[in-house]
Coordinates of C-alpha atoms and ligand atoms in Angstrom, one line a residue:
Chain G
M1 CA 185.8 129.7 131.4
E2 CA 184.6 132.6 133.3
M3 CA 186.6 135.8 133.5
R4 CA 186.9 137.6 136.9
A5 CA 185.1 140.9 137.3
F6 CA 186.5 144.0 136.1
D7 CA 185.3 147.4 135.0
F8 CA 185.2 148.2 131.3
V9 CA 185.9 151.7 129.8
S10 CA 186.4 152.7 126.2
A11 CA 188.9 155.3 125.0
E12 CA 188.1 157.5 121.9
N13 CA 191.6 158.4 121.2
A14 CA 195.1 157.7 122.3
D15 CA 195.2 160.8 124.7
Q16 CA 192.1 159.6 126.4
A17 CA 193.5 156.1 126.6
V18 CA 196.6 157.5 128.5
S19 CA 194.3 159.5 130.9
L20 CA 192.2 156.6 131.6
L21 CA 195.1 154.3 132.3
S22 CA 196.6 156.9 134.6
E23 CA 193.5 157.5 136.4
H24 CA 192.7 153.9 137.0
G25 CA 196.1 152.4 137.3
P26 CA 198.4 150.7 138.1
N27 CA 196.1 147.5 137.9
V28 CA 194.7 148.4 134.5
I29 CA 195.1 146.7 131.0
V30 CA 194.8 147.9 127.5
L31 CA 192.4 145.8 125.2
A32 CA 192.9 145.9 121.5
G33 CA 191.8 142.8 119.5
G34 CA 191.7 140.7 122.6
T35 CA 193.2 137.7 121.0
D36 CA 196.0 137.5 123.4
I37 CA 194.5 139.3 126.5
L38 CA 191.1 137.5 126.6
V39 CA 192.9 134.3 126.6
D40 CA 194.9 135.4 129.5
L41 CA 191.9 136.9 131.3
K42 CA 190.1 133.5 131.0
H43 CA 193.2 131.7 132.3
A44 CA 193.3 134.2 135.1
K45 CA 196.8 135.2 134.3
H46 CA 195.7 138.8 134.9
D47 CA 193.2 140.1 137.4
P48 CA 192.9 143.8 136.4
D49 CA 190.4 146.2 138.1
V50 CA 189.9 148.0 134.9
V51 CA 190.1 147.1 131.1
V52 CA 190.6 150.1 128.8
D53 CA 189.3 149.2 125.3
I54 CA 191.1 151.2 122.7
T55 CA 189.4 149.7 119.4
R56 CA 187.5 152.9 118.9
A57 CA 190.5 155.1 118.9
E58 CA 190.7 156.3 115.2
D59 CA 194.2 157.9 115.7
L60 CA 195.6 154.4 116.3
K61 CA 194.4 153.3 113.0
G62 CA 195.5 153.7 109.4
I63 CA 198.5 152.9 107.1
E64 CA 200.2 155.7 105.3
V65 CA 203.4 157.0 103.9
N66 CA 204.5 160.3 105.4
D67 CA 207.8 162.3 105.7
E68 CA 209.3 159.9 108.1
G69 CA 208.3 156.7 106.2
L70 CA 205.7 154.1 106.4
R71 CA 203.4 154.7 109.4
I72 CA 201.3 151.7 110.5
G73 CA 198.9 152.5 113.4
A74 CA 199.1 150.1 116.5
L75 CA 195.4 149.1 115.9
V76 CA 195.8 147.9 112.3
T77 CA 194.8 144.4 112.1
H78 CA 196.8 141.6 110.4
T79 CA 194.0 141.4 107.8
Q80 CA 194.4 145.2 107.0
I81 CA 198.2 144.6 106.5
M82 CA 197.4 141.8 104.1
D83 CA 195.0 143.9 102.2
D84 CA 196.9 147.1 101.9
P85 CA 198.0 147.9 98.3
Y86 CA 201.1 149.9 99.3
I87 CA 202.3 147.2 101.5
Q88 CA 201.5 144.4 99.0
E89 CA 203.6 146.4 96.4
N90 CA 206.5 147.4 98.6
F91 CA 206.7 144.9 101.4
P92 CA 205.4 141.5 100.4
A93 CA 207.4 140.1 103.5
L94 CA 205.0 141.9 105.8
V95 CA 201.9 140.6 104.0
H96 CA 203.3 137.1 104.2
A97 CA 204.2 137.5 108.0
A98 CA 200.6 138.7 108.6
H99 CA 199.2 135.8 106.7
T100 CA 201.0 133.2 108.9
I101 CA 199.4 134.5 112.1
G102 CA 196.6 132.3 113.5
A103 CA 193.6 132.0 111.1
V104 CA 191.2 134.4 109.4
Q105 CA 189.2 135.0 112.5
T106 CA 192.3 135.8 114.6
R107 CA 193.7 138.1 111.9
N108 CA 190.5 140.0 111.6
L109 CA 190.7 140.8 115.3
G110 CA 194.3 140.7 116.1
T111 CA 196.3 144.0 115.7
L112 CA 200.0 144.7 114.9
G113 CA 200.3 146.7 118.2
G114 CA 199.0 143.8 120.3
N115 CA 201.4 141.3 118.6
L116 CA 204.4 143.5 119.5
V117 CA 203.3 144.4 123.0
T118 CA 202.4 140.8 123.9
C119 CA 206.1 140.3 123.1
V120 CA 206.4 136.5 122.8
P121 CA 209.7 135.5 121.3
S122 CA 207.8 133.7 118.4
M123 CA 205.8 136.8 117.3
D124 CA 205.3 136.7 113.6
S125 CA 205.3 140.5 113.1
G126 CA 208.6 141.1 114.8
P127 CA 211.3 139.8 112.4
A128 CA 210.5 141.6 109.2
L129 CA 209.9 144.9 111.0
M130 CA 213.2 144.6 112.9
A131 CA 215.1 143.7 109.7
L132 CA 213.5 146.9 108.3
E133 CA 214.8 148.8 111.3
A134 CA 211.3 149.9 112.3
E135 CA 210.8 152.2 115.2
V136 CA 207.7 152.5 117.5
T137 CA 206.1 155.6 119.0
V138 CA 204.9 155.3 122.6
A139 CA 202.6 157.9 124.2
G140 CA 202.4 158.4 127.9
P141 CA 201.6 161.1 130.4
D142 CA 204.6 163.2 129.5
G143 CA 204.2 163.0 125.7
T144 CA 205.6 160.7 123.3
R145 CA 208.9 158.9 122.7
R146 CA 210.4 156.9 119.8
M147 CA 212.6 154.0 119.8
G148 CA 213.8 150.9 117.8
L149 CA 212.2 147.6 118.3
E150 CA 215.4 146.2 119.8
E151 CA 214.9 148.8 122.6
F152 CA 211.2 148.3 122.9
F153 CA 211.3 144.5 123.5
V154 CA 212.7 143.8 126.9
G155 CA 212.1 140.0 127.5
P156 CA 209.6 137.3 127.1
R157 CA 206.2 139.0 127.5
K158 CA 207.8 142.3 128.5
T159 CA 208.2 145.7 126.7
V160 CA 209.3 149.1 128.0
L161 CA 205.6 150.1 128.2
E162 CA 204.6 151.4 131.6
H163 CA 201.0 150.7 132.8
N164 CA 199.8 154.2 131.6
E165 CA 201.6 154.1 128.2
V166 CA 200.0 153.3 124.7
L167 CA 201.8 152.1 121.6
L168 CA 200.8 154.6 119.0
D169 CA 202.4 153.4 115.7
V170 CA 205.1 151.5 114.0
I171 CA 207.3 153.4 111.5
I172 CA 209.4 152.0 108.8
P173 CA 212.1 154.6 108.1
R174 CA 212.0 156.3 104.6
K175 CA 215.4 155.0 103.6
N176 CA 214.0 151.4 103.9
L177 CA 210.8 152.1 101.8
G178 CA 210.7 149.2 99.2
K179 CA 213.9 147.6 100.6
P180 CA 213.9 144.0 99.5
T181 CA 212.8 141.8 102.4
D182 CA 211.9 138.3 102.9
F183 CA 210.2 136.5 105.9
L184 CA 209.9 132.8 106.6
K185 CA 208.1 131.0 109.5
F186 CA 208.7 127.3 110.2
G187 CA 205.9 125.9 112.2
L188 CA 204.7 122.3 112.6
R189 CA 201.5 122.9 110.5
K190 CA 200.4 125.6 108.0
G191 CA 197.4 127.0 109.9
Q192 CA 197.2 128.0 113.6
A193 CA 200.8 127.1 114.5
L194 CA 203.4 129.1 116.4
A195 CA 206.8 129.4 114.9
L196 CA 209.6 127.1 116.0
V197 CA 211.8 129.6 114.3
N198 CA 211.0 132.6 112.1
A199 CA 213.4 134.8 110.3
A200 CA 213.6 137.8 108.0
S201 CA 216.4 139.4 105.9
A202 CA 216.4 142.9 104.2
L203 CA 219.2 144.0 101.8
W204 CA 220.2 146.2 98.9
I205 CA 222.7 145.2 96.3
G206 CA 225.8 147.2 96.4
E207 CA 228.5 147.9 93.8
G208 CA 229.9 144.7 92.3
N209 CA 227.0 142.6 93.4
T210 CA 227.8 142.9 97.2
F211 CA 225.6 142.8 100.3
K212 CA 224.6 146.4 101.2
D213 CA 222.9 147.4 104.4
V214 CA 222.0 143.8 105.0
K215 CA 219.9 143.2 108.2
I216 CA 218.8 139.8 109.5
S217 CA 216.3 139.2 112.3
L218 CA 215.3 136.0 114.1
G219 CA 212.4 135.0 116.2
A220 CA 211.7 132.2 118.7
V221 CA 215.4 131.7 119.3
A222 CA 216.1 134.0 122.2
P223 CA 214.2 135.8 125.0
T224 CA 213.0 138.4 122.4
V225 CA 213.2 138.7 118.5
I226 CA 216.8 139.6 117.8
R227 CA 219.1 140.9 115.2
A228 CA 221.8 138.5 113.9
A229 CA 224.7 141.0 114.1
I230 CA 227.5 138.5 113.7
A231 CA 226.0 137.3 110.4
E232 CA 225.2 140.9 109.3
D233 CA 228.8 142.1 109.9
F234 CA 230.2 139.1 108.0
L235 CA 228.1 139.7 105.0
E236 CA 228.3 143.6 104.7
G237 CA 230.3 144.5 101.6
R238 CA 230.9 140.9 100.6
E239 CA 230.0 139.5 97.2
I240 CA 226.5 138.0 97.1
T241 CA 227.1 134.2 96.6
P242 CA 225.3 131.1 97.8
E243 CA 228.5 130.3 99.8
N244 CA 228.3 133.6 101.7
M245 CA 224.7 133.2 102.3
A246 CA 225.3 129.7 103.8
E247 CA 228.0 131.0 106.0
A248 CA 225.9 133.7 107.3
G249 CA 223.4 131.0 108.1
R250 CA 226.0 129.3 110.2
L251 CA 227.1 132.5 112.0
A252 CA 223.5 133.5 112.8
V253 CA 223.4 130.4 115.0
E254 CA 226.0 132.3 117.2
D255 CA 223.7 135.2 117.6
A256 CA 220.9 133.1 119.0
K257 CA 220.2 131.3 122.2
P258 CA 217.5 128.6 121.3
I259 CA 216.0 126.6 124.0
D260 CA 214.6 123.1 124.2
D261 CA 210.8 123.0 124.7
F262 CA 207.9 120.7 123.9
R263 CA 207.8 122.1 120.1
A264 CA 211.3 121.7 119.2
S265 CA 214.8 120.9 120.7
A266 CA 217.5 123.6 120.7
S267 CA 219.8 121.7 118.2
Y268 CA 216.8 121.4 115.7
R269 CA 216.2 125.2 116.2
R270 CA 219.9 125.8 115.4
D271 CA 219.6 123.8 112.0
L272 CA 216.5 125.9 111.4
I273 CA 218.2 129.2 112.1
A274 CA 220.9 128.4 109.5
V275 CA 218.5 127.3 106.8
L276 CA 215.9 130.1 107.3
T277 CA 218.7 132.7 107.4
K278 CA 220.1 131.4 104.1
R279 CA 216.7 131.1 102.4
T280 CA 215.6 134.6 103.4
L281 CA 218.7 136.1 102.2
D282 CA 218.4 134.2 98.9
N283 CA 214.7 135.3 98.5
A284 CA 215.4 138.8 99.3
Y285 CA 218.2 138.9 96.8
R286 CA 216.0 137.5 94.1
L287 CA 213.4 140.1 95.1
A288 CA 216.1 142.9 94.7
Q289 CA 217.2 141.6 91.3
G290 CA 213.5 142.0 90.1
R291 CA 213.4 145.6 91.2
Chain T
M1 CA 177.2 146.7 134.2
T2 CA 178.0 147.5 130.5
D3 CA 175.0 148.7 128.4
V4 CA 175.2 147.5 124.8
T5 CA 173.0 148.2 121.7
L6 CA 173.9 146.4 118.5
T7 CA 172.4 145.1 115.3
I8 CA 172.0 141.3 115.2
N9 CA 170.9 139.7 112.0
G10 CA 169.3 143.0 111.0
E11 CA 167.6 143.7 114.2
E12 CA 168.5 146.2 117.0
R13 CA 168.9 144.5 120.3
S14 CA 170.0 145.9 123.7
A15 CA 171.3 144.4 126.9
S16 CA 173.1 145.3 130.2
V17 CA 175.6 142.7 131.1
P18 CA 178.5 142.5 133.5
P19 CA 181.8 143.9 131.7
E20 CA 183.6 140.5 131.8
T21 CA 180.8 139.1 129.4
S22 CA 182.2 137.8 126.0
L23 CA 180.2 138.5 122.8
L24 CA 179.6 134.7 122.6
R25 CA 178.0 134.7 126.1
L26 CA 176.0 137.9 125.2
L27 CA 174.6 136.1 122.1
R28 CA 174.0 132.7 123.8
D29 CA 172.9 133.8 127.3
E30 CA 171.2 137.1 126.7
F31 CA 169.6 136.7 123.3
Y32 CA 169.4 132.9 123.4
L33 CA 171.0 132.7 120.0
T34 CA 172.6 129.4 120.8
G35 CA 173.7 128.6 117.2
S36 CA 177.1 130.0 117.8
K37 CA 178.9 127.3 119.8
L38 CA 181.1 127.5 122.8
G39 CA 184.0 125.2 122.0
C40 CA 187.5 126.0 123.3
D41 CA 186.6 129.5 124.5
V42 CA 190.1 130.7 123.5
G43 CA 190.2 131.3 119.8
D44 CA 191.4 127.8 118.6
C45 CA 188.3 126.1 117.2
G46 CA 186.2 128.5 115.4
A47 CA 182.9 127.1 116.7
C48 CA 181.9 130.5 118.0
T49 CA 182.6 132.3 114.6
V50 CA 180.2 135.3 113.9
I51 CA 180.5 138.2 111.3
V52 CA 181.2 141.6 112.9
D53 CA 181.0 144.5 110.5
G54 CA 181.4 142.1 107.6
L55 CA 184.3 140.1 108.9
P56 CA 184.4 136.7 110.5
V57 CA 185.8 136.8 114.1
N58 CA 185.9 134.6 117.1
A59 CA 183.0 135.7 119.4
C60 CA 184.7 134.2 122.4
L61 CA 187.5 136.7 122.0
M62 CA 185.5 139.9 122.0
L63 CA 183.9 141.6 125.1
A64 CA 180.3 142.6 124.8
G65 CA 181.3 146.2 125.4
Q66 CA 183.4 146.2 122.1
V67 CA 180.3 145.4 119.8
D68 CA 178.1 148.3 121.1
G69 CA 176.9 150.0 118.0
R70 CA 178.1 147.3 115.6
D71 CA 176.6 144.8 113.2
V72 CA 176.7 141.2 114.0
V73 CA 175.6 138.3 111.8
T74 CA 175.1 134.9 113.4
I75 CA 174.1 131.4 111.9
E76 CA 170.5 132.3 112.8
G77 CA 170.7 135.2 110.4
L78 CA 171.3 133.0 107.3
A79 CA 168.1 131.1 106.6
T80 CA 164.7 132.5 106.0
L81 CA 161.5 130.9 107.1
E82 CA 161.1 129.5 103.6
D83 CA 164.6 128.5 102.7
L84 CA 168.1 127.7 104.0
H85 CA 171.0 129.8 102.7
P86 CA 172.7 128.4 99.7
I87 CA 175.9 127.6 101.8
Q88 CA 173.7 125.6 104.3
K89 CA 171.9 123.7 101.5
A90 CA 175.2 122.8 100.0
F91 CA 176.4 121.4 103.3
E92 CA 173.3 119.4 103.5
E93 CA 173.6 118.1 100.0
F94 CA 177.3 117.2 100.3
A95 CA 176.7 115.6 103.8
S96 CA 179.6 117.9 105.0
L97 CA 178.7 117.7 108.7
Q98 CA 178.2 114.6 111.1
C99 CA 177.6 115.8 114.6
G100 CA 177.2 119.3 113.3
F101 CA 178.8 121.0 116.3
C102 CA 181.5 122.9 114.2
G103 CA 178.9 123.6 111.5
P104 CA 177.6 127.1 112.4
G105 CA 181.2 128.3 112.7
V106 CA 182.4 126.7 109.5
I107 CA 179.3 128.0 107.6
I108 CA 179.8 131.6 108.9
A109 CA 183.5 131.4 108.0
A110 CA 182.5 130.3 104.6
K111 CA 180.1 133.2 104.1
G112 CA 182.8 135.6 105.3
L113 CA 185.0 134.2 102.4
L114 CA 182.2 134.2 99.8
D115 CA 181.1 137.7 100.7
R116 CA 184.5 139.1 100.0
N117 CA 185.6 136.6 97.2
P118 CA 182.9 135.0 95.2
D119 CA 185.2 132.9 93.1
P120 CA 187.8 131.4 95.6
T121 CA 190.4 128.7 94.7
K122 CA 190.6 125.6 96.8
E123 CA 193.6 127.0 98.6
E124 CA 191.8 130.1 99.5
I125 CA 188.8 128.0 100.8
K126 CA 191.3 126.0 102.9
D127 CA 192.9 129.2 104.2
A128 CA 189.4 130.6 105.1
L129 CA 188.5 127.5 106.9
S130 CA 191.8 126.9 108.7
G131 CA 190.5 128.5 111.9
N132 CA 187.6 126.1 112.2
L133 CA 188.3 122.6 113.6
C134 CA 186.0 119.6 112.8
R135 CA 186.5 116.3 114.8
C136 CA 184.0 114.2 112.8
T137 CA 183.7 114.8 109.0
G138 CA 187.1 116.0 108.0
Y139 CA 187.4 118.9 105.5
T140 CA 187.0 117.6 102.1
K141 CA 183.2 117.5 101.8
M142 CA 183.2 121.0 103.3
I143 CA 185.4 122.4 100.8
E144 CA 183.3 120.8 98.0
A145 CA 180.2 122.3 99.5
V146 CA 181.7 125.8 99.6
Q147 CA 182.8 125.4 96.0
D148 CA 179.2 124.4 95.1
A149 CA 177.6 127.1 97.1
A150 CA 179.9 129.6 95.3
R151 CA 178.8 128.4 91.9
I152 CA 175.1 128.8 93.0
L153 CA 175.7 132.3 94.5
R154 CA 177.5 133.4 91.3
G155 CA 174.3 132.3 89.4
E156 CA 176.3 129.6 87.5
K157 CA 174.2 126.7 88.8
E158 CA 170.6 126.3 90.1
A159 CA 170.1 125.6 93.7
A160 CA 169.2 122.0 94.5
Ligands
FAD301 C1 194.1 131.0 117.8 C2 195.2 131.9 117.8 C3 196.3 131.8 117.0 C4 197.4 132.7 117.1 N1 198.5 132.5 116.2 C5 199.5 133.5 116.2 C6 200.6 133.2 115.3 O1 200.6 132.3 114.5 N2 201.6 134.2 115.4 C7 201.6 135.2 116.3 O2 202.4 136.0 116.2 N3 200.6 135.4 117.1 C8 199.5 134.5 117.1 N4 198.4 134.7 118.0 C9 198.5 135.8 119.0 C10 197.8 137.0 118.7 O3 196.7 136.8 117.8 C11 198.6 138.2 118.2 O4 199.6 138.4 119.1 C12 197.7 139.4 118.0 O5 198.4 140.3 117.1 C13 197.5 140.2 119.4 O6 196.8 141.5 119.0 P1 195.5 142.0 119.8 O7 195.1 143.2 119.2 O8 194.5 140.8 119.7 O9 196.1 142.1 121.2 P2 195.2 142.1 122.7 O10 195.0 140.8 123.1 O11 194.2 143.1 122.6 O12 196.5 142.7 123.5 C14 197.6 142.0 123.7 C15 198.5 142.8 124.7 O13 199.0 144.0 124.1 C16 198.5 145.1 124.9 N5 198.2 146.2 123.9 C17 197.5 146.0 122.7 N6 197.5 147.1 122.0 C18 198.2 148.0 122.7 C19 198.6 149.4 122.4 N7 198.3 150.0 121.3 N8 199.3 150.2 123.5 C20 199.6 149.5 124.5 N9 199.3 148.1 124.9 C21 198.6 147.4 123.9 C22 197.4 144.5 125.7 O14 197.3 145.3 127.0 C23 197.9 143.1 125.9 O15 198.9 143.1 127.0 C24 197.3 133.7 118.0 C25 196.3 134.0 118.8 C26 195.2 133.1 118.7 C27 194.1 133.2 119.7
FES302 S1 184.9 128.9 121.2 FE1 185.7 130.7 120.2 S2 187.3 129.8 119.0 FE2 186.7 128.1 120.2
FES303 S1 180.7 117.6 112.3 FE1 181.3 117.0 114.3 S2 182.8 118.5 114.7 FE2 182.5 118.8 112.6

C-alpha cells in the first residue's frame, strides 16, 4: 500500500512541534509511534500536506513522580510503562493494560499519547488512567492547559486537540499514588485483539471495611471511555461485600451504551460489563488488603 | 525528499527518499535488503520485524525519516559468511519453517527477546512471538527452536 505524498518535518521539542503545526496547518498531523497513523495513511483516511514527527522531542518522554503526582510523558511507549520499576510497584494495573496492547513490536513503537489521542472507545490505556482520575496537559500556541480525561475525550476518534496542539503528558494526581487499581480486558484472543469490553476499578478501604473513593471506568461500551457513575455512587460508603460488588456490576450496565458490531452483540457486552466490573472491584480490593 | 543516514547491520548507509517511504521500503527498495518481508503492511503480521536501537519493531509502521541516525539490525545482519546465527541454526534443526516467509520476522523477534531475556519461559516466548503470524508451520516448533537457541546462547549446550 502506497502512502500519498506529504512533507516530513521533525520537531526537537514540544514548543517546536506546536510552531511547526501552526506554520504548516491546518492540514497537518503529528506522528509519534505511527502504529495508528501509518495504518490510516496507507488506507488514505488522511491526506495531510505535512507530517510532524515528534519522536525526537525529549521533553515528551520520561516517567517521574513530582509535586503533582506521577507524570508520564506522552511519548512513553507501552513497553516503557511495562518496564518502569515505580509503575510496576505502584500501578500493576497500568503494566497489565500496556501488556494487553497489540504485540511486542507494537508496544515498542506505540505511545501512551498516541493511544489516548487516537481515542477509539476500546483503547486499553484509558480505563485504568480514568479510574485513577488522571489529567492531561495540552500545549498550544497560547500556552498549556490541563484537564481530566473525561473532558479530553470528545467522541470516537475525537479529542479536544486542535490541529496545532500537542499532548504533553498524563498526570496521576498525588492523592492517588499507589491507589489499589485493577484492569481487565476481554478480547477474543490473548494476542493482537481489541477489547470487546475493558474495565478498571480503583478504591481505598474506608472505616469499617467500606468502599472509599471508588472509581470505575469502562471502555468499548460507549462513544468514548467512560466513568460508571451510577455504580460508583451506589458503592461509596457501603460495606465491601461480594453482593455489593455484583450489584455495582449490574448498575454499571446502566452507565454504558454498548452497541452491536461484528465483534460482539450489545447484549453480550452488557454481560461483560457486569462481570468485568465485579471482578476488577474484587481484584482491587484484594490488592488493597495486601497493602 | 528526506535524507537519511543510519547504521544497518553495523554499516553506515545513506539514502534520499520521498518522505512517505516506510522503513521497510527503504530497506527493501533502496538497500536491496529483501530479507525483511512485506506481508500485511499495517502492523498485524510481523513479517517486516527489524530491531531498531535494540528493540524489535514493525518496519512497515515507521517512516524512513524517523530512523535517521539510528541503529537497525535486519535478518541479513545475523549470519556471518562462515556460520548461521544460533537462532537460525535451531530453526533449521527443528524444521520450524515451511515456506519460510514469516521466518525473518520470527527470528528477529526471537533475537529481540533473547537479547533482553536470555532465559525466557515458554509463556514469555509465546508473548514475544505473538506479533508474528505463520500460516504454514504453526508455532510449537518455533518455540522449541527458541528454547534450544537460548540454551546454546547461554553456553549450556554445544551448537549442532
Ligand atoms: C497490530 C496492532 C495492534 C494494536 N492493538 C491495540 C490494542 O490491543 N489496544 C489498543 O488500545 N491499541 C492497539 N493498537 C493501536 C495503537 O498501537 C495504539 O493506539 C498506540 O498507542 C498509538 O500510539 P502511536 O504512538 O503509535 O500513535 P501514532 O500512530 O503516532 O498517532 C496516533 C494519533 O495520535 C496523534 N498523536 C500522537 N501523539 C500525539 C501527541 N503527543 N500530541 C498530539 N497528537 C498526538 C497522531 O497525530 C495520531 O492522530 C494496535 C495497533 C496495531 C498496529
Ligand atoms: S508487513 Fe509489517 S507487520 Fe505485516
Ligand atoms: S513458514 Fe510459511 S508462513 Fe511461516
